[in-house]
PDB file of C-alpha atoms in Angstrom:
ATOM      1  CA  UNK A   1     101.548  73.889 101.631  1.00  0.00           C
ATOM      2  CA  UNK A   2     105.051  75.637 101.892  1.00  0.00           C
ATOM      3  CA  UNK A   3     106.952  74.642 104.724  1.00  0.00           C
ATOM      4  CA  UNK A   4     110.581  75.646 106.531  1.00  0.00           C
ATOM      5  CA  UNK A   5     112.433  73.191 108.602  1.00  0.00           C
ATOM      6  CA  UNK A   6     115.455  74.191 110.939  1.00  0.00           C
ATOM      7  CA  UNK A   7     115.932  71.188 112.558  1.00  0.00           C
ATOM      8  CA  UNK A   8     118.967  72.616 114.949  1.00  0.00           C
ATOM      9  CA  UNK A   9     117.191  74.225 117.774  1.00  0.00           C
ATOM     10  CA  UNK A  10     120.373  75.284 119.636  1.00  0.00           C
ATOM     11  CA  UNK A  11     123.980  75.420 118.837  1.00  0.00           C
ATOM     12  CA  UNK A  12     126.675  76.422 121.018  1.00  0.00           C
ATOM     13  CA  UNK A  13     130.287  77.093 119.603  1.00  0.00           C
ATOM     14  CA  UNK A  14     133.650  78.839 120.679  1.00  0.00           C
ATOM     15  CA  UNK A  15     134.207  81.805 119.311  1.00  0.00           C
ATOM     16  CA  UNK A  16     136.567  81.472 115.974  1.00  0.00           C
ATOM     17  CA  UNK A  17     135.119  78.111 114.913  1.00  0.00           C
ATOM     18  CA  UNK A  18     133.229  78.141 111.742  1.00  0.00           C
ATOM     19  CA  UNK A  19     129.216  77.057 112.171  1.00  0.00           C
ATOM     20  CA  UNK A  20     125.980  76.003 109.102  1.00  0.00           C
ATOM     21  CA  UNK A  21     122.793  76.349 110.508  1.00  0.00           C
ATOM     22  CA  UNK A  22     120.580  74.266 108.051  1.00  0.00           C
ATOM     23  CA  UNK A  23     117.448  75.697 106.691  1.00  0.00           C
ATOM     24  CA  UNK A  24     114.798  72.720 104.426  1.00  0.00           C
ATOM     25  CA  UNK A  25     111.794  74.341 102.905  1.00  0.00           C
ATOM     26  CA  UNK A  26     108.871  72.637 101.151  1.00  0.00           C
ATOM     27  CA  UNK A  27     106.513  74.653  98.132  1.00  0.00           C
ATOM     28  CA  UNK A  28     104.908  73.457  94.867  1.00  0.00           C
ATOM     29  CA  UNK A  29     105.902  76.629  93.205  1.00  0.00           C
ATOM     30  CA  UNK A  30     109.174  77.215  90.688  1.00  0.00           C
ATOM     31  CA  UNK A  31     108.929  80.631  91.670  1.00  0.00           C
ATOM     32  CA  UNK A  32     109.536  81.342  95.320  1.00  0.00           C
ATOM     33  CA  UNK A  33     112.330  83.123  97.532  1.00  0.00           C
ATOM     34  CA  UNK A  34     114.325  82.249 100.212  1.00  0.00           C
ATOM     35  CA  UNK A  35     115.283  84.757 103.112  1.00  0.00           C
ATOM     36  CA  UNK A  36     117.819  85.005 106.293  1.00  0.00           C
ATOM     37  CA  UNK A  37     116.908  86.910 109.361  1.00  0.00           C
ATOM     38  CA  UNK A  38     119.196  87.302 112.522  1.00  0.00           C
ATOM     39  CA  UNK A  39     117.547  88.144 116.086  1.00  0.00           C
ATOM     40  CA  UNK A  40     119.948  89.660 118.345  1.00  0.00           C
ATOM     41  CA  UNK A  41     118.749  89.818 122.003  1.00  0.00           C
ATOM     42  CA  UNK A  42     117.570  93.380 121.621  1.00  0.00           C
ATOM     43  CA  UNK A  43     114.887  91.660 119.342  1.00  0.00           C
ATOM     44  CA  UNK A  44     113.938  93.170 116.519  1.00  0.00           C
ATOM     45  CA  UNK A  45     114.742  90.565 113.511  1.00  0.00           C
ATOM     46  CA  UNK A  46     117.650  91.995 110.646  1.00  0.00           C
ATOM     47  CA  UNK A  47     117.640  91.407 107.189  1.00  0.00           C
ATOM     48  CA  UNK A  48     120.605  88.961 106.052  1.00  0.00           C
ATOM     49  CA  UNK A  49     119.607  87.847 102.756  1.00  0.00           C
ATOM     50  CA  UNK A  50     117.201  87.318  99.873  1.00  0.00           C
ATOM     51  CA  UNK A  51     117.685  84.810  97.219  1.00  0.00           C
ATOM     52  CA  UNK A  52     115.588  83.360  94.189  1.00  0.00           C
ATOM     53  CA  UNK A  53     115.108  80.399  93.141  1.00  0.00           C
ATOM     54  CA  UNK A  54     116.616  80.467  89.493  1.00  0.00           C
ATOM     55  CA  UNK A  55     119.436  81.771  90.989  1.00  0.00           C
ATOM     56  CA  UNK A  56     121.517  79.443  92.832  1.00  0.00           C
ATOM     57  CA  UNK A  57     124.617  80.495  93.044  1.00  0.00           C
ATOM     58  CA  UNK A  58     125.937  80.452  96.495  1.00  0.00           C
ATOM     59  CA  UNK A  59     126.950  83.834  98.027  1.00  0.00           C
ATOM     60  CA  UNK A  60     129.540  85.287  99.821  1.00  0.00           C
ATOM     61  CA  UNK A  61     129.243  87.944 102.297  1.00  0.00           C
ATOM     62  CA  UNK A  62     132.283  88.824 104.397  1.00  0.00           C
ATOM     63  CA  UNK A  63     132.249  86.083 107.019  1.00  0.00           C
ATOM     64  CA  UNK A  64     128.623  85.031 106.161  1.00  0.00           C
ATOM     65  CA  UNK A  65     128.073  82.750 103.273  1.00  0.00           C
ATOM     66  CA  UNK A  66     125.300  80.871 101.730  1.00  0.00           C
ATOM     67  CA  UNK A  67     124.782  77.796 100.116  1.00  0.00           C
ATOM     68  CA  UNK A  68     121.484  76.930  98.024  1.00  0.00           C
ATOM     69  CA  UNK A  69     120.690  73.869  96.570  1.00  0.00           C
ATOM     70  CA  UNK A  70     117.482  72.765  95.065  1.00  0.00           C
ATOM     71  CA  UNK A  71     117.894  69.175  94.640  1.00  0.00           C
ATOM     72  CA  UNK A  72     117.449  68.809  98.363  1.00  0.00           C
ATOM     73  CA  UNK A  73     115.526  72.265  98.807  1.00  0.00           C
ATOM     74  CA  UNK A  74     118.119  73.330 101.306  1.00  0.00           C
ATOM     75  CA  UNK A  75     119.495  77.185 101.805  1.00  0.00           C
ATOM     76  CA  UNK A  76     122.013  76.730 104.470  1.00  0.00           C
ATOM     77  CA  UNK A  77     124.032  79.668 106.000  1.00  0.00           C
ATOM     78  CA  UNK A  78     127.882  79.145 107.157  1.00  0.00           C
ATOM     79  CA  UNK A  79     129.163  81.972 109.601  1.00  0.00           C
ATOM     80  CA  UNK A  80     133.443  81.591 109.179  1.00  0.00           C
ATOM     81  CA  UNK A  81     135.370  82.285 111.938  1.00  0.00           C
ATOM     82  CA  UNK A  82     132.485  82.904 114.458  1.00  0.00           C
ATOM     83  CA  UNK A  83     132.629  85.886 116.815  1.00  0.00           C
ATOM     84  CA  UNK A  84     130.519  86.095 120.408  1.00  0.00           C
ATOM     85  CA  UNK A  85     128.438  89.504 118.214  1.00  0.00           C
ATOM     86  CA  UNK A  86     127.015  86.317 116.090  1.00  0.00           C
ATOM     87  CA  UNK A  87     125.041  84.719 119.226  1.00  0.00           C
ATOM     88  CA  UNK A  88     121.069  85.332 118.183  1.00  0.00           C
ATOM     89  CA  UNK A  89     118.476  83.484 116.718  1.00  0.00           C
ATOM     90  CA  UNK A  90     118.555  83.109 112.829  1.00  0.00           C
ATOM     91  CA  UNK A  91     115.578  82.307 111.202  1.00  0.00           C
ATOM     92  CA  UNK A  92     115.091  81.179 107.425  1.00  0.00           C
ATOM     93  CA  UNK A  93     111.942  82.484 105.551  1.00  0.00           C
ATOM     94  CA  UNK A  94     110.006  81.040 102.781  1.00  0.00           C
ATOM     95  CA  UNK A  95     107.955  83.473 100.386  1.00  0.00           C
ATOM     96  CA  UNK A  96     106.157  81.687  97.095  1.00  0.00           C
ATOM     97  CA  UNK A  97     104.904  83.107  93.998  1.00  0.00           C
ATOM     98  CA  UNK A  98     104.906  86.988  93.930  1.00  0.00           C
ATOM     99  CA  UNK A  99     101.805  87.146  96.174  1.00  0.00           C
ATOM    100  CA  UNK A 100     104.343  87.725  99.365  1.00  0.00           C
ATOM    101  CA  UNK A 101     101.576  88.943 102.443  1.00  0.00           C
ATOM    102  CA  UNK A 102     100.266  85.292 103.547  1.00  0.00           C
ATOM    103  CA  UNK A 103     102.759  83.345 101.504  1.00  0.00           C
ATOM    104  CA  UNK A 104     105.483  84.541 103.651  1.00  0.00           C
ATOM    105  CA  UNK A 105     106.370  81.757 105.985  1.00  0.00           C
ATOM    106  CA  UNK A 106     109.330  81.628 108.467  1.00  0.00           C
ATOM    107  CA  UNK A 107     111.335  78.605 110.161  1.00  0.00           C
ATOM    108  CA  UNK A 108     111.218  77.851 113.954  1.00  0.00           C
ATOM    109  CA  UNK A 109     114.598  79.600 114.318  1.00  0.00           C
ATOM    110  CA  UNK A 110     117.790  78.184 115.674  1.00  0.00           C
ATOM    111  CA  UNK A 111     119.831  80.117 118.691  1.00  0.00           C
ATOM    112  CA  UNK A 112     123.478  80.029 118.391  1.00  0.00           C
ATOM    113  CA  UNK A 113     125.171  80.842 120.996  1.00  0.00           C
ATOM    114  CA  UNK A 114     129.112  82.384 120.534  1.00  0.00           C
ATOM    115  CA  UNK A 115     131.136  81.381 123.704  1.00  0.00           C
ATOM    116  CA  UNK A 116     134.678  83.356 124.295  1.00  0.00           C
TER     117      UNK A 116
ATOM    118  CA  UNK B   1     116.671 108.296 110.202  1.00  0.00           C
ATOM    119  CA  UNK B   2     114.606 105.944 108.196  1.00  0.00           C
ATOM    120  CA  UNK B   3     113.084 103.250 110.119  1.00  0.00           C
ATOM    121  CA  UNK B   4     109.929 101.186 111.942  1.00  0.00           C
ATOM    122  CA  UNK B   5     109.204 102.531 115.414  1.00  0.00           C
ATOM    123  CA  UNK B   6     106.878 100.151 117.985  1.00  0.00           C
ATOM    124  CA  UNK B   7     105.546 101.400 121.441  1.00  0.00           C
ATOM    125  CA  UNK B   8     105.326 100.725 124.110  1.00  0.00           C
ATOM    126  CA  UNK B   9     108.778  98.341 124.397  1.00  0.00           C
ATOM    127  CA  UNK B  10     106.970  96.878 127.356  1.00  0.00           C
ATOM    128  CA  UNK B  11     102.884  96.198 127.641  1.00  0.00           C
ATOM    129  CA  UNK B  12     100.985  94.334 130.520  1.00  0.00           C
ATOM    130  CA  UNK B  13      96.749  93.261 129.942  1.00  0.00           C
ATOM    131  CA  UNK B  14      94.767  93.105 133.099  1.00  0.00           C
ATOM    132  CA  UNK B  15      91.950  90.502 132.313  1.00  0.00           C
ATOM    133  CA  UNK B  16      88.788  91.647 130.104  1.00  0.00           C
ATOM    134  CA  UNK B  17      91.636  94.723 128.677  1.00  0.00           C
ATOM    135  CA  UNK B  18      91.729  95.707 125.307  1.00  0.00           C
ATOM    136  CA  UNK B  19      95.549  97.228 124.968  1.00  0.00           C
ATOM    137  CA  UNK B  20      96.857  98.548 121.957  1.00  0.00           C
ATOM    138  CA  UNK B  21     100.199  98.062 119.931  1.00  0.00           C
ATOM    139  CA  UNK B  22     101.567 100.754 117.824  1.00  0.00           C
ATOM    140  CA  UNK B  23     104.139 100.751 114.779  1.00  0.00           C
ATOM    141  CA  UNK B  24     104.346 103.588 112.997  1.00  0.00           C
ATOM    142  CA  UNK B  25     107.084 103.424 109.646  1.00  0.00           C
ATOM    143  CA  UNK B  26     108.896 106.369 107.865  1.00  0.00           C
ATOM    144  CA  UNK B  27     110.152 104.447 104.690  1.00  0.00           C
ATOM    145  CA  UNK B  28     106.982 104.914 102.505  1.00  0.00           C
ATOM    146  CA  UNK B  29     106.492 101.051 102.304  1.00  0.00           C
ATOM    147  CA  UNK B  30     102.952 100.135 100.789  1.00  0.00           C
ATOM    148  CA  UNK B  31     102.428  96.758 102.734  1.00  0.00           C
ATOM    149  CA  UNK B  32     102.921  96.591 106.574  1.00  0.00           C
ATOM    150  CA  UNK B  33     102.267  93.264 109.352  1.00  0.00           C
ATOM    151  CA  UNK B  34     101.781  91.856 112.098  1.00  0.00           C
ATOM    152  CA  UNK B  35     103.588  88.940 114.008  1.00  0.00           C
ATOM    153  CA  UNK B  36     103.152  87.230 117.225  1.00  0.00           C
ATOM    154  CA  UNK B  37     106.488  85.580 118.467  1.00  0.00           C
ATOM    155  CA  UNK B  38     105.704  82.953 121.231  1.00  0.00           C
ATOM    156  CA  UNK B  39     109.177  81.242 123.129  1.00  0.00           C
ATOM    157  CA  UNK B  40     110.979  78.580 120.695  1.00  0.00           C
ATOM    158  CA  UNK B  41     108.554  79.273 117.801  1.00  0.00           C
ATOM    159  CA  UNK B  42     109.109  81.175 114.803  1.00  0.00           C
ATOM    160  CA  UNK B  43     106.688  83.852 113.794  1.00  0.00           C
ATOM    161  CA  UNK B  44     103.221  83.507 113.117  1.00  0.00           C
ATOM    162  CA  UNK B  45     101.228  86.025 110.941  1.00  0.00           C
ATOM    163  CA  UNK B  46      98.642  87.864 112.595  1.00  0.00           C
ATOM    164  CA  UNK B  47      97.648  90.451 109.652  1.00  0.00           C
ATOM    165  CA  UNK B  48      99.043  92.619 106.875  1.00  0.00           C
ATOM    166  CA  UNK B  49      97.815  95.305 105.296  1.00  0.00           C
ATOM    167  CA  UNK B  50      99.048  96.368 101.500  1.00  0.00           C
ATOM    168  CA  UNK B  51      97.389  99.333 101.570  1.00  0.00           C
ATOM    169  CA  UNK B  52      95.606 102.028 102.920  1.00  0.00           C
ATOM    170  CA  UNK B  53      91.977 101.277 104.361  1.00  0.00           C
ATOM    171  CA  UNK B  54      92.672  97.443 103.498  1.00  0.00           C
ATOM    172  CA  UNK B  55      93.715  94.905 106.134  1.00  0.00           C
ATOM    173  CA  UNK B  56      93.968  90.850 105.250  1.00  0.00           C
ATOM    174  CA  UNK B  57      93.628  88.253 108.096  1.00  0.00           C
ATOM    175  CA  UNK B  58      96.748  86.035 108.341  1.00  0.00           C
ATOM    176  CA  UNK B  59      97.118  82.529 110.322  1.00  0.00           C
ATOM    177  CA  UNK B  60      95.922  83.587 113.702  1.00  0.00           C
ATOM    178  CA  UNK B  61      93.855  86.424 113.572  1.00  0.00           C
ATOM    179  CA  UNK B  62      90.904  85.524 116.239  1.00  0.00           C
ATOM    180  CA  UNK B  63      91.363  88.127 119.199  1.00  0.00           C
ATOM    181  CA  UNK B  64      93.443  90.809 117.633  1.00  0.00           C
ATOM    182  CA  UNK B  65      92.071  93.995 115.408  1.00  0.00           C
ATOM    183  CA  UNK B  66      93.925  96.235 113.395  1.00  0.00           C
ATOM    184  CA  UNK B  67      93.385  99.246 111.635  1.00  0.00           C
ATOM    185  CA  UNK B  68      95.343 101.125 108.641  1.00  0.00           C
ATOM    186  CA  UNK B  69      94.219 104.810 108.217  1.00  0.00           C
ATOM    187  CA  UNK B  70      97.663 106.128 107.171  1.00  0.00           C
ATOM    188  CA  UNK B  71     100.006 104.360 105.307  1.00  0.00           C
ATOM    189  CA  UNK B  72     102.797 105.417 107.989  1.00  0.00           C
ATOM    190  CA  UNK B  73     100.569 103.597 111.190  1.00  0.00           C
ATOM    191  CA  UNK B  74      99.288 100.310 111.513  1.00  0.00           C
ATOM    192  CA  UNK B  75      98.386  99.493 115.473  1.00  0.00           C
ATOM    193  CA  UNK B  76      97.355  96.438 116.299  1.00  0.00           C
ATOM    194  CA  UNK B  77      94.731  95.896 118.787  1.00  0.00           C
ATOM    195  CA  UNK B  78      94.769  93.114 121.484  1.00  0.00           C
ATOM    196  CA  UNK B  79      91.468  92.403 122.177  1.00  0.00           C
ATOM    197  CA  UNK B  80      89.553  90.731 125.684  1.00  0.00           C
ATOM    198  CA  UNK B  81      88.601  87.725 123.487  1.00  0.00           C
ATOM    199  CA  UNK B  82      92.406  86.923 122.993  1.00  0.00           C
ATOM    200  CA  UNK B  83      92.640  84.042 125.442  1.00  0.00           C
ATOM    201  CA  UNK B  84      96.272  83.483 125.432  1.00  0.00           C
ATOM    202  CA  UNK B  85      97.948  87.164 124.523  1.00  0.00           C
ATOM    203  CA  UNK B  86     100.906  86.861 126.141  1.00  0.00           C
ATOM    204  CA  UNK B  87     103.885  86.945 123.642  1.00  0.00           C
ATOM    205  CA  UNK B  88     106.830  89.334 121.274  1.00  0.00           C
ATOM    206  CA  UNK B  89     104.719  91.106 118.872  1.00  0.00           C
ATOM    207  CA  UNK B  90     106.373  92.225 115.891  1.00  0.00           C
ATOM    208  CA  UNK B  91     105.700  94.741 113.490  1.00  0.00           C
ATOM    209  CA  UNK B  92     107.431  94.803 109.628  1.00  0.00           C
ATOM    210  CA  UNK B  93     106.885  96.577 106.797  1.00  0.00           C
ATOM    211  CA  UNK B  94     107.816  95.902 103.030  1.00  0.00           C
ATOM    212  CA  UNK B  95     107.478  97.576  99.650  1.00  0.00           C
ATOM    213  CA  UNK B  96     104.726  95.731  98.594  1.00  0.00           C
ATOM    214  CA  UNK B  97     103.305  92.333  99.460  1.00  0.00           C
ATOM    215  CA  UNK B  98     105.210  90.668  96.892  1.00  0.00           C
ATOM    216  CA  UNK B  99     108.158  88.937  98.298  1.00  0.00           C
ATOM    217  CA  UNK B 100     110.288  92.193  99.189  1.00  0.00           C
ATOM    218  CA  UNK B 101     112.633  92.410 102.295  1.00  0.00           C
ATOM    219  CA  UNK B 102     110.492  93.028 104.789  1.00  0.00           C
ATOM    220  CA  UNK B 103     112.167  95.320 107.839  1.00  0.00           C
ATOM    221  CA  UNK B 104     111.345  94.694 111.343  1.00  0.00           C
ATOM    222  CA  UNK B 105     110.723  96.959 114.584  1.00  0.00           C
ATOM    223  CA  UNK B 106     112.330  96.228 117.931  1.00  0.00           C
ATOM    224  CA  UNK B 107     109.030  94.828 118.970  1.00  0.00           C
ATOM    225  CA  UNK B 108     106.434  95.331 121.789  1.00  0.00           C
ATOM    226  CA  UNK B 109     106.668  92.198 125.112  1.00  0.00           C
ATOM    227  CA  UNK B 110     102.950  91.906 126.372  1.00  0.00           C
ATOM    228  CA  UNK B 111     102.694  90.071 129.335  1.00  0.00           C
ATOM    229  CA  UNK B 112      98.753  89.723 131.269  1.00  0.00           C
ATOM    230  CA  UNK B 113      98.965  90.571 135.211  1.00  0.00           C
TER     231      UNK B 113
END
């Protein structure tokens, strides 16, 4: 069964440090995608990212950036230079095969918290 | 503005209620769900639909209803025999079922007086 492990529940910073929230997922299949989702307090959940998995080239998006690596099934996402508009919950999503629907399994989610 | 729009923002269940959740979407997605967010947890899936007239159960189904007459509207329906319906419903819609970016509404709090 696929699985997604954040194992940082909470993480508090000061505002300019750099932070990686870790994301582990589990699945049998070679063909399955990897998402990132920020929750602001307002609560609805924000698309970050989608990536493949014959595609692991790490990406770069202004201060986010993201670094996947299958030999330890990790996609873990590095905000540089943190800034107190970052504090929400991110949560890392698992979806297998090209069946999506059911197969689409997210993380527990871990707050971090920007402090000024 | 193209987006996915959930009402009421707020929601409270007197015992034995049925209430009723509604998302309606205006970016002609095919597939649409539902999630229940409970406090420290991520989001468990309630149903999905990938088309019109044609609604799958997901993980935790038992107590909730849903119904998919137009592909812009998917309510979901909170039913007495939901125990424990307190919780951040979600609602998202995608392209298709496959694994597309699926796009969230602000979501609806239901709390039981």
């Amino acid at each position: 069964a696929q699985k997604v492990t954040q194992a940082q529940t909470e993480i508090s910073v000061v505002e300019k440090e750099d932070v990686t929230l870790d994301c582990v997922y589990e699945t049998r299949d070679t063909t399955y995608y990897l998402f990132w989702y920020k929750q602001p307090p307002s609560g609805e959940l924000v698309f970050l990212i989608r990536r493949n998995s014959f595609d692991e080239q790490n990406e770069i998006s202004g201060r986010y950036s993201w670094n996947f690596q299958k030999s330890t099934s990790s996609f873990n996402f590095t905000i540089t230079a943190s800034q107190v508009v970052d504090s929400a919950v991110y949560f890392c999503a698992l979806s297998e095969g090209v069946m999506g629907g059911q197969n689409f399994v997210f993380g527990p989610g871990t707050r971090l918290s920007v402090l000024p | 503005d193209g987006g996915i729009t959930q009402s009421p923002k707020y929601l409270f269940r007197k015992e034995g209620q049925n209430v009723t959740l509604s998302c309606e979407q205006n970016l002609n997605h095919d597939a649409m769900y539902w999630y229940r967010q409970d406090p420290g947890q991520g989001l468990r899936l309630i149903y999905y639909s990938q088309i019109v007239n044609d609604f799958q159960k997901g993980d935790i189904a038992e107590g909730y209803s849903v119904s998919r007459e137009k592909k812009e509207s998917f309510p979901l329906t909170v039913t007495s025999a939901q125990k424990n319906p307190t919780a951040f419903y979600l609602c998202a819609s995608s392209m298709s079922t496959g694994p597309d970016i699926q796009y969230f509404g602000a979501g609806t709090r239901l709390s039981v007086l």
